[in-house]
Short mmCIF file of C-alpha atoms and ligand atoms in Angstrom, two decimals:
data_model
loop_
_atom_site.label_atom_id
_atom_site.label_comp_id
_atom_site.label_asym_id
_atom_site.label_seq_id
_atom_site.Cartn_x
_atom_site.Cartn_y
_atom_site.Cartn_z
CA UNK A 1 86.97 12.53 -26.15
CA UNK A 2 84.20 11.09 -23.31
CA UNK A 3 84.29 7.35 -23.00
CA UNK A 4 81.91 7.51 -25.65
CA UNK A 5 79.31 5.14 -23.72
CA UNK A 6 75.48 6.04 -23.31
CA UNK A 7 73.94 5.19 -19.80
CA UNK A 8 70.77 6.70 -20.14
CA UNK A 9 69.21 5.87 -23.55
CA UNK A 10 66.09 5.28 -25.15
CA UNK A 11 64.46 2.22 -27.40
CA UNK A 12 61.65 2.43 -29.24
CA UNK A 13 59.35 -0.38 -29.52
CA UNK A 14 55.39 -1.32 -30.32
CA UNK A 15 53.37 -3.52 -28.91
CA UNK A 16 50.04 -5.36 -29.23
CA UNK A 17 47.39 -4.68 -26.89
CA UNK A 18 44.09 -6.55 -26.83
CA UNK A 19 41.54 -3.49 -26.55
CA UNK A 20 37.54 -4.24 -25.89
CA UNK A 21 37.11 -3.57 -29.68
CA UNK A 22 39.74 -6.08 -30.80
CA UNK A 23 43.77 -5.48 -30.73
CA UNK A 24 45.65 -2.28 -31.13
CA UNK A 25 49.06 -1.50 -31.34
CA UNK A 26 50.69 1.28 -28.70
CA UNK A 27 54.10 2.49 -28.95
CA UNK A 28 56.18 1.89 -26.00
CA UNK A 29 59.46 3.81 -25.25
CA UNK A 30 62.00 2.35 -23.12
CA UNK A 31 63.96 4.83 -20.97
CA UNK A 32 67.12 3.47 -19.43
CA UNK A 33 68.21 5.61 -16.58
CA UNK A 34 70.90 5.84 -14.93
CA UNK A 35 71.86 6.09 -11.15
CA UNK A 36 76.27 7.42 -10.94
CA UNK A 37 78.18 8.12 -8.58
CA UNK A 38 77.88 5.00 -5.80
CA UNK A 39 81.37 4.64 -4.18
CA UNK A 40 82.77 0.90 -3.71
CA UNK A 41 83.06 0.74 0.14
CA UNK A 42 87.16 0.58 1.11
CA UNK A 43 86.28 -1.88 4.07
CA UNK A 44 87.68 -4.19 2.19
CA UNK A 45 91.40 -2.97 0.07
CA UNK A 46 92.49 -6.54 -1.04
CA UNK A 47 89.25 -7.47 -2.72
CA UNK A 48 89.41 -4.07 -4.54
CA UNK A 49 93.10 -4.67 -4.76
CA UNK A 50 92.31 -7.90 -7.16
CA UNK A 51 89.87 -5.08 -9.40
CA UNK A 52 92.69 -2.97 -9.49
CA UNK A 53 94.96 -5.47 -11.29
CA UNK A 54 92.26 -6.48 -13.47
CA UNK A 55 91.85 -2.81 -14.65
CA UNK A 56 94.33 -2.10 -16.97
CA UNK A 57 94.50 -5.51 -18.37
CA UNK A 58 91.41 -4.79 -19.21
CA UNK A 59 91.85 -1.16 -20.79
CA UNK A 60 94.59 -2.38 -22.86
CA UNK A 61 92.85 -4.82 -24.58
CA UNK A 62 89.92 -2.45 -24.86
CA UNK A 63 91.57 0.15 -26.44
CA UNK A 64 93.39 -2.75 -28.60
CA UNK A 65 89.75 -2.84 -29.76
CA UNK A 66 88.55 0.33 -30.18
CA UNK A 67 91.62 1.40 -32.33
CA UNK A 68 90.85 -2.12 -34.69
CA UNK A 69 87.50 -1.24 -34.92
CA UNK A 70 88.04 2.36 -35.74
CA UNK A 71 90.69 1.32 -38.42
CA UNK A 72 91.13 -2.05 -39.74
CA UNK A 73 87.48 -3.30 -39.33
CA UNK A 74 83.57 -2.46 -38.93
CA UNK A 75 82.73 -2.31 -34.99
CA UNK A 76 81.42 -6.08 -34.32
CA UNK A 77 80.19 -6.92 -30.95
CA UNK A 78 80.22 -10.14 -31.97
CA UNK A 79 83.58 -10.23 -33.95
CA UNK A 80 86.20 -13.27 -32.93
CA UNK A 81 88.71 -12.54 -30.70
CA UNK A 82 91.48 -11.31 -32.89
CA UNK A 83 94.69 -10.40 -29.33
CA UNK A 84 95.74 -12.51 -26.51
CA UNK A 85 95.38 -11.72 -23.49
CA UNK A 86 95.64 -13.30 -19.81
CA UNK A 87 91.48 -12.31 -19.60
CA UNK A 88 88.89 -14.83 -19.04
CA UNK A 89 86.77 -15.40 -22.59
CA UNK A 90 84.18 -13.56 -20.67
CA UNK A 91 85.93 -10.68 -19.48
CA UNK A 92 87.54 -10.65 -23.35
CA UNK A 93 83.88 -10.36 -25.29
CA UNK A 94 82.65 -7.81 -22.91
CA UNK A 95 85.65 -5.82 -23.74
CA UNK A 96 84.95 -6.70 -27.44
CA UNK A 97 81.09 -5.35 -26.76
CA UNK A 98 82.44 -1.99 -25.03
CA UNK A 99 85.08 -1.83 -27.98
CA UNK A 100 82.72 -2.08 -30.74
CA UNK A 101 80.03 0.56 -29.74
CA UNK A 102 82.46 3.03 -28.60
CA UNK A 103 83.93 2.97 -32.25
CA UNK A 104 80.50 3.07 -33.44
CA UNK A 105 80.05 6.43 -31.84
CA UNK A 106 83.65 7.70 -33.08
CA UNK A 107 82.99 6.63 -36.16
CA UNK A 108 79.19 8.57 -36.71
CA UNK A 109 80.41 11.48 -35.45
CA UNK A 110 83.65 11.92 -37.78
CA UNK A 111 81.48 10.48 -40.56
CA UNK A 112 78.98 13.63 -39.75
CA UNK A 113 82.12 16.11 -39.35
CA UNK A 114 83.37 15.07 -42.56
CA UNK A 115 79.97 15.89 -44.43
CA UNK A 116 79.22 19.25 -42.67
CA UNK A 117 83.53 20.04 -43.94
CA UNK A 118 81.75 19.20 -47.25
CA UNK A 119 78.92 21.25 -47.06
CA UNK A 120 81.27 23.59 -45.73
CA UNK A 121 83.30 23.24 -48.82
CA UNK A 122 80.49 23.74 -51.31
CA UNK A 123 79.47 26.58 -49.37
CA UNK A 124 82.76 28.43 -49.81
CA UNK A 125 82.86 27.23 -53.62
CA UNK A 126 80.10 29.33 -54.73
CA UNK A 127 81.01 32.30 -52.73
CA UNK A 128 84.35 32.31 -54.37
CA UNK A 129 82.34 33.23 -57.50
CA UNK A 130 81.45 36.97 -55.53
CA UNK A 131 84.47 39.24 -55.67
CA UNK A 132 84.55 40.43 -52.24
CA UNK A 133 84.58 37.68 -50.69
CA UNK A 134 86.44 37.12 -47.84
CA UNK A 135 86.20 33.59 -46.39
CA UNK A 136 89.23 31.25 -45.78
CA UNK A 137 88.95 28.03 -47.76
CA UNK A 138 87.80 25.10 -45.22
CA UNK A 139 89.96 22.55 -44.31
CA UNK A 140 89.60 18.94 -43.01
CA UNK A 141 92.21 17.62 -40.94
CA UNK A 142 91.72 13.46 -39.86
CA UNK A 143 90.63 12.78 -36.77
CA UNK A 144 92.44 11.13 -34.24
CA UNK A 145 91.04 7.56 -32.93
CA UNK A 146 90.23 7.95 -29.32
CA UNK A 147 92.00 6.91 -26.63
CA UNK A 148 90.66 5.43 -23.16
CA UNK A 149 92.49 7.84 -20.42
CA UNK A 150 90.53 6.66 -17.62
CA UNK A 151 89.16 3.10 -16.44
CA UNK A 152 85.55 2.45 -17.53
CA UNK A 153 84.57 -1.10 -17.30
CA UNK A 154 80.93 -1.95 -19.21
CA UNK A 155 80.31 -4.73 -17.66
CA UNK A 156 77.30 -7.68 -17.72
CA UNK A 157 76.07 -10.57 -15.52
CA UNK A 158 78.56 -12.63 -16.81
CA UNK A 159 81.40 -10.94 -15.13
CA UNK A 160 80.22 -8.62 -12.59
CA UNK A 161 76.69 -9.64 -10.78
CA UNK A 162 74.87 -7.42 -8.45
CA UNK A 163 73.25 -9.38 -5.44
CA UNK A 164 70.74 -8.12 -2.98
CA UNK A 165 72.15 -8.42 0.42
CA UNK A 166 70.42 -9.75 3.04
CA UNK A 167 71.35 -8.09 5.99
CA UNK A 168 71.25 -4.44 6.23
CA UNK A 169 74.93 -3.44 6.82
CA UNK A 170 74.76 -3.27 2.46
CA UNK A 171 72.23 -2.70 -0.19
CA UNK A 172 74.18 -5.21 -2.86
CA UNK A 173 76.87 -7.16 -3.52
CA UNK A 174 78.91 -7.20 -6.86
CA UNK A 175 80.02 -10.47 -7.87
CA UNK A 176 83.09 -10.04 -10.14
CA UNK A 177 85.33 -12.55 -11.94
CA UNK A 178 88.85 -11.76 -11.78
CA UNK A 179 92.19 -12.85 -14.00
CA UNK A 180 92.38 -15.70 -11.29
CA UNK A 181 90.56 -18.55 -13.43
CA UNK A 182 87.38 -19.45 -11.23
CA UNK A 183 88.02 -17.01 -9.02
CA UNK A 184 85.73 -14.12 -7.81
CA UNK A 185 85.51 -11.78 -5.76
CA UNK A 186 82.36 -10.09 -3.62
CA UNK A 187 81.97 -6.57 -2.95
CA UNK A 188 79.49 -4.71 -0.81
CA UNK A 189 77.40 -1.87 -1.87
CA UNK A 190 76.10 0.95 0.49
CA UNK A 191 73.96 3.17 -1.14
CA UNK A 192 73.45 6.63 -0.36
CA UNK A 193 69.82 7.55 1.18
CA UNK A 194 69.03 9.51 -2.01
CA UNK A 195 70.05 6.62 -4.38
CA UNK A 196 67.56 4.32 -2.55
CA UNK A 197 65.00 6.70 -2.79
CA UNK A 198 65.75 6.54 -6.35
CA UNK A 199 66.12 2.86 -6.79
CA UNK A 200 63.16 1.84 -4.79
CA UNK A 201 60.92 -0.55 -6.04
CA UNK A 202 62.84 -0.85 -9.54
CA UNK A 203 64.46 -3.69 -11.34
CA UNK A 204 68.39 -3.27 -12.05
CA UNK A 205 69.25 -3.73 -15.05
CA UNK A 206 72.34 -6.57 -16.04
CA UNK A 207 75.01 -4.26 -17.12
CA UNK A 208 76.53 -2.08 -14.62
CA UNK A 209 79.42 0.19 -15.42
CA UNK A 210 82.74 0.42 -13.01
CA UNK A 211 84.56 3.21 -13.23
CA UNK A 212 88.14 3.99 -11.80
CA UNK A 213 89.05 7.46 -10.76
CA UNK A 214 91.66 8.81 -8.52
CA UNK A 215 90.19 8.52 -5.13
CA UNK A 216 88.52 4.72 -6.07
CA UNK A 217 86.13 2.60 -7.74
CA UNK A 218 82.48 4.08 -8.93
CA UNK A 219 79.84 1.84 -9.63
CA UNK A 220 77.01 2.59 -11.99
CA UNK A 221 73.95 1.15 -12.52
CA UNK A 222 70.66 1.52 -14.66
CA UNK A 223 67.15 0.52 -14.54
CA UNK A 224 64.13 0.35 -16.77
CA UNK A 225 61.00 2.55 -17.30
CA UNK A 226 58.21 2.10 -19.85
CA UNK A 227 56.47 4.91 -21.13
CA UNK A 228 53.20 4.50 -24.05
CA UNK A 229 53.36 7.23 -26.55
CA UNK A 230 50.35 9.33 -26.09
CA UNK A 231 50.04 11.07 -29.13
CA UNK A 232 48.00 10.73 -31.62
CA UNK A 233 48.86 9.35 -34.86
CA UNK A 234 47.26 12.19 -37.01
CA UNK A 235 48.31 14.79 -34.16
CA UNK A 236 49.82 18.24 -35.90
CA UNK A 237 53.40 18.21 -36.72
CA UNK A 238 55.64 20.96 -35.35
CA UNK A 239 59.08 21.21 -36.16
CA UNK A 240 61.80 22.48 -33.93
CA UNK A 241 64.94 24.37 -35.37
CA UNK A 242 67.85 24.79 -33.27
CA UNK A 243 70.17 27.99 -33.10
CA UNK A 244 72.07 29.73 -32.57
CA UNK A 245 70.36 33.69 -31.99
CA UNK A 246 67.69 31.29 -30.03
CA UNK A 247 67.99 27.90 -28.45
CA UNK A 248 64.88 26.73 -30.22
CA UNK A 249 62.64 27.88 -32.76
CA UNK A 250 58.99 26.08 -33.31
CA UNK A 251 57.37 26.35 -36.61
CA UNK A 252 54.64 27.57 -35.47
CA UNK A 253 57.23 30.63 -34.94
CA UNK A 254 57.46 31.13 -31.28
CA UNK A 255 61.52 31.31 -29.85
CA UNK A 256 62.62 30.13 -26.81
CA UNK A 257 65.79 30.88 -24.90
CA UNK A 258 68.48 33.26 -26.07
CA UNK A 259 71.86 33.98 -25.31
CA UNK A 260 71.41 37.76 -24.27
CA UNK A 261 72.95 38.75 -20.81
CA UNK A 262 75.42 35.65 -20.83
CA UNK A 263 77.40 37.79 -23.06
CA UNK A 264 77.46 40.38 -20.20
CA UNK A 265 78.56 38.30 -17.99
CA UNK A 266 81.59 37.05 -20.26
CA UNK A 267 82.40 41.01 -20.62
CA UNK A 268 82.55 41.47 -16.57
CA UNK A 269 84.41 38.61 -16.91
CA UNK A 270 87.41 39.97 -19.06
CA UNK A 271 87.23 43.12 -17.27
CA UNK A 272 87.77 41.47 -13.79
CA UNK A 273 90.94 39.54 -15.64
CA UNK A 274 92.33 43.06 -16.35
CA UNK A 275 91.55 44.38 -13.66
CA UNK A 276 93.31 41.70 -11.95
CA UNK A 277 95.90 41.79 -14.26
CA UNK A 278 96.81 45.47 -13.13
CA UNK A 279 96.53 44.83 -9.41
CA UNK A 280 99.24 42.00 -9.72
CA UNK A 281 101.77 44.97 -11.42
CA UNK A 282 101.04 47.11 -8.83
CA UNK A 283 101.93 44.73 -6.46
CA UNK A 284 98.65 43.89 -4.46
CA UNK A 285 98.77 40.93 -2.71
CA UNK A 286 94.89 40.06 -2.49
CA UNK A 287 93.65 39.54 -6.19
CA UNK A 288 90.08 39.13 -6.84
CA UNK A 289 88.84 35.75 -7.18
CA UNK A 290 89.48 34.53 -10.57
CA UNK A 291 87.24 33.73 -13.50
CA UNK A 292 86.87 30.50 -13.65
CA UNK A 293 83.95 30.56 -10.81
CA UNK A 294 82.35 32.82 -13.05
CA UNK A 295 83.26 30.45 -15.76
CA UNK A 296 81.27 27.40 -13.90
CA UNK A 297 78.64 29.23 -13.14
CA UNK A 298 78.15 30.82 -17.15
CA UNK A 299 78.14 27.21 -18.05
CA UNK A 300 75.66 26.08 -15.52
CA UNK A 301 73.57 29.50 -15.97
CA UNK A 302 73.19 28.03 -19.74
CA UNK A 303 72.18 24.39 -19.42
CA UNK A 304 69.43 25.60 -17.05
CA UNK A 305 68.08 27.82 -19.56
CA UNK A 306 68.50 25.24 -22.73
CA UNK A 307 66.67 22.43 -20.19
CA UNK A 308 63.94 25.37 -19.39
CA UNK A 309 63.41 26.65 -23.07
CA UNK A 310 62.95 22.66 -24.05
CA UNK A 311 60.59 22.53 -21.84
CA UNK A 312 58.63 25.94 -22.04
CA UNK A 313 58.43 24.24 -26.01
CA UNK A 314 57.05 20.86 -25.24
CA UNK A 315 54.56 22.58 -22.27
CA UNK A 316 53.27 24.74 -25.00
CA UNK A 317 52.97 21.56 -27.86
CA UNK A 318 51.81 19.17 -25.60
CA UNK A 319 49.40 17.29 -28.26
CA UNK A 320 51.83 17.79 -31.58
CA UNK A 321 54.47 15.36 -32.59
CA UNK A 322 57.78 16.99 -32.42
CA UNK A 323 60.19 16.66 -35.24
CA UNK A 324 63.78 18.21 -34.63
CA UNK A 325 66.85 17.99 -36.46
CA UNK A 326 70.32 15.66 -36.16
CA UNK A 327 73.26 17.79 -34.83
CA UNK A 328 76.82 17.20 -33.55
CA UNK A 329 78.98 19.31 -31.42
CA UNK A 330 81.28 19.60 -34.69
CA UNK A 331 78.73 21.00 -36.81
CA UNK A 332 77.47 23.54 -34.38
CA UNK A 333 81.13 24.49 -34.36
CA UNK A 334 80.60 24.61 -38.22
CA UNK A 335 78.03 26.88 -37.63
CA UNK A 336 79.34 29.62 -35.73
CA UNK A 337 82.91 29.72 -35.65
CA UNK A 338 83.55 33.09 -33.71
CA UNK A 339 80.89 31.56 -30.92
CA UNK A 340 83.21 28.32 -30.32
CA UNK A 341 83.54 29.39 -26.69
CA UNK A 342 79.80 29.60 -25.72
CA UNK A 343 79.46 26.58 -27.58
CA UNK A 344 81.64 25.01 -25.60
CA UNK A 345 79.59 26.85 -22.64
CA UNK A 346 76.56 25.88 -23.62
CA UNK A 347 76.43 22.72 -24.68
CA UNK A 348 74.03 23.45 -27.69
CA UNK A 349 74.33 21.11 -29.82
CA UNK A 350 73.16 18.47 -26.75
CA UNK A 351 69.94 20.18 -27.35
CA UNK A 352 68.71 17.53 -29.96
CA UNK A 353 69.41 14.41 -27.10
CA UNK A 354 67.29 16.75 -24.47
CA UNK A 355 64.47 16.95 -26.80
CA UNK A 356 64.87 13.05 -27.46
CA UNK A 357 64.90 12.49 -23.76
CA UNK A 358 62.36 15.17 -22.82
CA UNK A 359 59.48 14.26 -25.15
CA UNK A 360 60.04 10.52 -24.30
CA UNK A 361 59.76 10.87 -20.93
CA UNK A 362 56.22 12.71 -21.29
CA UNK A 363 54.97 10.00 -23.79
CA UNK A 364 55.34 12.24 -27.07
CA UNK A 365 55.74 11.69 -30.37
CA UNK A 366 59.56 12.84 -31.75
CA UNK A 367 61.40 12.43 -34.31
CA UNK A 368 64.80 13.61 -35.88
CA UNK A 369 64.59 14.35 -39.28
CA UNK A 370 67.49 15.24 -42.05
CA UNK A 371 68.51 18.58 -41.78
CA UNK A 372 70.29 19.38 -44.88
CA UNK A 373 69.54 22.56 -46.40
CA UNK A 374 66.98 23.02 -44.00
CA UNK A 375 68.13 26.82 -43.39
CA UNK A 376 68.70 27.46 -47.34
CA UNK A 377 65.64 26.30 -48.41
CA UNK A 378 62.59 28.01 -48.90
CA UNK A 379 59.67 26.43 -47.20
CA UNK A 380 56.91 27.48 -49.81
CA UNK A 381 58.57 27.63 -53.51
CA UNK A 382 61.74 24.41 -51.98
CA UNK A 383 64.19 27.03 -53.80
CA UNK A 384 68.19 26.11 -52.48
CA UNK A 385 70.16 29.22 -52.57
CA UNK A 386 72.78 30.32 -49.98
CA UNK A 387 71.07 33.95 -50.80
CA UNK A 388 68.03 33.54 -49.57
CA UNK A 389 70.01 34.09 -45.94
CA UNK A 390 70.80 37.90 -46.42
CA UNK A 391 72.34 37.79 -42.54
CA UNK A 392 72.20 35.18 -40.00
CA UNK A 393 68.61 36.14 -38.68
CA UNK A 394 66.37 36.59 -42.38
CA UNK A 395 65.43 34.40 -44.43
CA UNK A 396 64.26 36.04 -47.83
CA UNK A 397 63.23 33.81 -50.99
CA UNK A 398 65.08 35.42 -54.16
CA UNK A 399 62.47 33.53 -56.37
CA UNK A 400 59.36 33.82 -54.33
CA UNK A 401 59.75 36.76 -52.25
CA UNK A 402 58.95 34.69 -49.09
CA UNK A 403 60.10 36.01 -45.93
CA UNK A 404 60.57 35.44 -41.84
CA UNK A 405 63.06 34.75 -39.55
CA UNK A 406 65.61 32.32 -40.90
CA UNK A 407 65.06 30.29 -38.02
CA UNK A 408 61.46 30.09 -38.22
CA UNK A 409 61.57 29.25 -42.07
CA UNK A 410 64.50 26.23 -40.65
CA UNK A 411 61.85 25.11 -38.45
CA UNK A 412 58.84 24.85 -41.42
CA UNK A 413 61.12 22.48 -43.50
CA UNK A 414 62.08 20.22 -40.61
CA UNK A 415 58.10 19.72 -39.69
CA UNK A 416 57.60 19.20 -43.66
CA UNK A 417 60.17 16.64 -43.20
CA UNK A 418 58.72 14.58 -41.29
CA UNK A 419 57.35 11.62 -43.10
CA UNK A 420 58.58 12.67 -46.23
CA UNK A 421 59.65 9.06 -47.56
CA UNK A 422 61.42 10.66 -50.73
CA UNK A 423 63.61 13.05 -48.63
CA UNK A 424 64.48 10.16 -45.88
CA UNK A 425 66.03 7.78 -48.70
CA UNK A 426 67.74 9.83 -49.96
CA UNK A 427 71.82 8.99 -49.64
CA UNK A 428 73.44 12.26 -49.24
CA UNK A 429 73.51 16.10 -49.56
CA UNK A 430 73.51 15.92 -53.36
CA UNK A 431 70.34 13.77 -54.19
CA UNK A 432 68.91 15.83 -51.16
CA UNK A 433 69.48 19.32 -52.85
CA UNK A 434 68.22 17.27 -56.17
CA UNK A 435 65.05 16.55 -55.03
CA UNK A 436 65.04 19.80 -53.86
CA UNK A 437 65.98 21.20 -57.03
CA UNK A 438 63.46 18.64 -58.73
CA UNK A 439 60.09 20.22 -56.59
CA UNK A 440 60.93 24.04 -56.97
CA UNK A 441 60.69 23.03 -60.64
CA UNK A 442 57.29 21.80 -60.05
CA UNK A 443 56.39 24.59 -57.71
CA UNK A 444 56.96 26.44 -60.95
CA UNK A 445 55.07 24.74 -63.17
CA UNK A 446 52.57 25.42 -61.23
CA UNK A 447 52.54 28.81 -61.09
CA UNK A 448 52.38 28.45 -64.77
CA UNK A 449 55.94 29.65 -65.17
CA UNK A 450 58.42 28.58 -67.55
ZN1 LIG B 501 60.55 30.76 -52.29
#
């Protein structure tokens, strides 16, 4: 479990504009970046001495928090103060704040684990009815409410304040409160040449996040960018399925990024273990390297190519609005269990957040649409049937004899999706495969059959 916390992230927002020919509206996004990694200068070990007994006072209450607000009540940012503690009533609400939307996290993503185990569930409930079947029945087991391992203060003005410095020994100063009432302490920040670069010209934001790791403190802080949507409003809707056989499929049908090769590399892999493993009984004393270079780099090898098929599909879309589907880590898991360790490679199922952050950054159109049954159903007659998916890669309507890559057909429903008011409210898988259920009747009717 991460901290669960969000530097970067993006708002959504519209605003008025007073055009020649009267007022328009433009939608603005909001990225928040991020800039990690700036080391609190030692110079001065007492003043970081007073942050270091502040620290776990501060976790402890924090995870006091997180644990309420994962079990007893709904997160709250602005719930009362329910523990004592020796903490200033500032220092307590901001650990209320981080509390809250860390449990809001935990709690989406067990709620969205729980309904893939049910989906799951019904899957393995109809193929029960098919005599050689062979799948094991599905099980749930609770999750565990997360626990804060390392120090990760979220801090805001009114307990930690960054000051520009005047002289140019240090870029800032951080103003923090500590558990002495009325008493702060200031600490100078030296950035690194490439962080200036970064943060040049730019407003920094209020929060800043502190972070405690075994060689000292880490100081993060964000800033602001505005980006107008360009796209038009009537602009052609392409949807963007993603997989597992490829990283992303668009519906106009074209794939981009694969898996192929990695999977050599994870075979030279096992055969350098062995190999290894046979020098070692023979008694060599200088093994060959070990795999878990290899590992790094397979991980790294993949999140280049998911970030480069992303955006070989937005270069080749750059006018449509994008909409993509909502996925977890867990349900990618779901997906494909026997591919849990590229997964866990790969990173996958980040792939939804890149195309959030990609298409936002270029001023496009996106957005995620509900992805239920979006690989049973078939995109011309809306037909739900776990046969129409003869093997991973068809897709092949038993009603209307429709057929393409699974993936492609995926990728037709989630651009149909988009604005499709009826679909959005509905409340869960079953009124989804309902009004499902509901239109392939119609698509019937239509046809003029019974
Ligand atoms: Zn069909």
């Amino acid at each position: 479990m991460g901290s669960g916390i969000a530097k970067e992230h993006i708002n959504t927002m519209t605003e008025r504009r007073h055009a020649s020919g009267g007022q328009s509206t433009t939608t603005i996004t909001m990225l928040t970046k991020a800039v990690t990694h700036i080391r609190l200068s030692e110079t001065n070990a007492c003043k970081l001495a007073a942050l270091d007994e502040l620290a776990p006072v501060y976790q402890a209450l924090c995870q006091a928090y997180v644990t309420y607000f994962c079990t007893e009540e709904a997160p709250d940012k602005f719930h009362d103060p329910v523990f004592a503690t020796p903490l200033s009533e500032r220092w307590h609400r901001v650990a209320i704040q981080q509390a809250a939307g860390m449990a809001r996290v935990w709690r989406t993503n067990r709620e969205r684990a729980y309904q893939n185990y049910l989906e799951e569930m019904e899957n393995y409930l109809e193929t029960l009815a098919t005599p050689d079947s062979d799948r094991k029945e599905p099980e749930w087991k609770e999750w565990n409410t997360p626990v804060l391992k390392q120090v990760c203060i979220q801090a805001n003005i009114n307990v930690v304040a960054v000051e520009v410095s005047n002289d140019s020994t240090f870029d800032y100063w951080l103003r923090i409160s500590t558990l002495e009432k009325r008493k702060t302490i200031r600490v100078p920040v030296k950035l690194a040449d490439y962080h200036r670069k970064v943060l040049q010209g730019k407003t920094i934001n209020g929060s800043v996040t502190l972070n405690k790791r075994g060689d000292g403190w880490w100081l993060t802080l964000t800033y602001d960018e505005k980006i107008a949507v360009q796209t038009e409003p009537d602009a052609p809707v392409i949807g963007v399925d993603v997989g597992i056989a490829n990283f992303l499929t668009a519906s106009d049908g074209k794939h981009y990024g694969t898996f192929h090769g990695k999977l050599r590399e994870r075979q030279k892999r096992r055969r350098k273990a062995k190999l290894r493993a046979c020098l070692k009984k023979k008694g060599v004393k200088k093994l060959p390297s070990t795999s878990s270079k290899s590992g790094q780099r397979l991980t790294r090898h993949v999140r280049q190519e998911i970030n480069r098929a992303v955006n070989s599909c937005l270069n080749e879309h750059p006018a449509a609005q994008i909409a993509y589907e909502q996925l977890s880590v867990v349900s990618m898991k779901f997906k494909a269990r026997s591919m849990n360790a590229y997964l866990r490679a790969s990173n996958l199922a980040r792939i939804p957040e890149k195309i959030a952050w990609e298409t936002a950054k270029r001023g496009m159109a996106a957005t995620q649409v509900k992805s239920a049954y979006s690989s049973q159903e078939c995109s011309i007659c809306h037909y739900v049937e776990r046969k129409n998916r003869p093997d991973q890669q068809t897709f092949c309507c038993i009603v209307c004899s429709f057929s393409t890559h699974a993936d492609h057909n995926a990728a037709i429903n989630l651009a149909h999706r988009k604005g499709d008011r009826e679909l959005h409210a509905c409340q869960d898988r079953h009124a989804i495969k309902a009004l499902l259920t509901r239109r392939h009747e119609q698509w019937r009717k239509h046809q003029g059959w019974s």
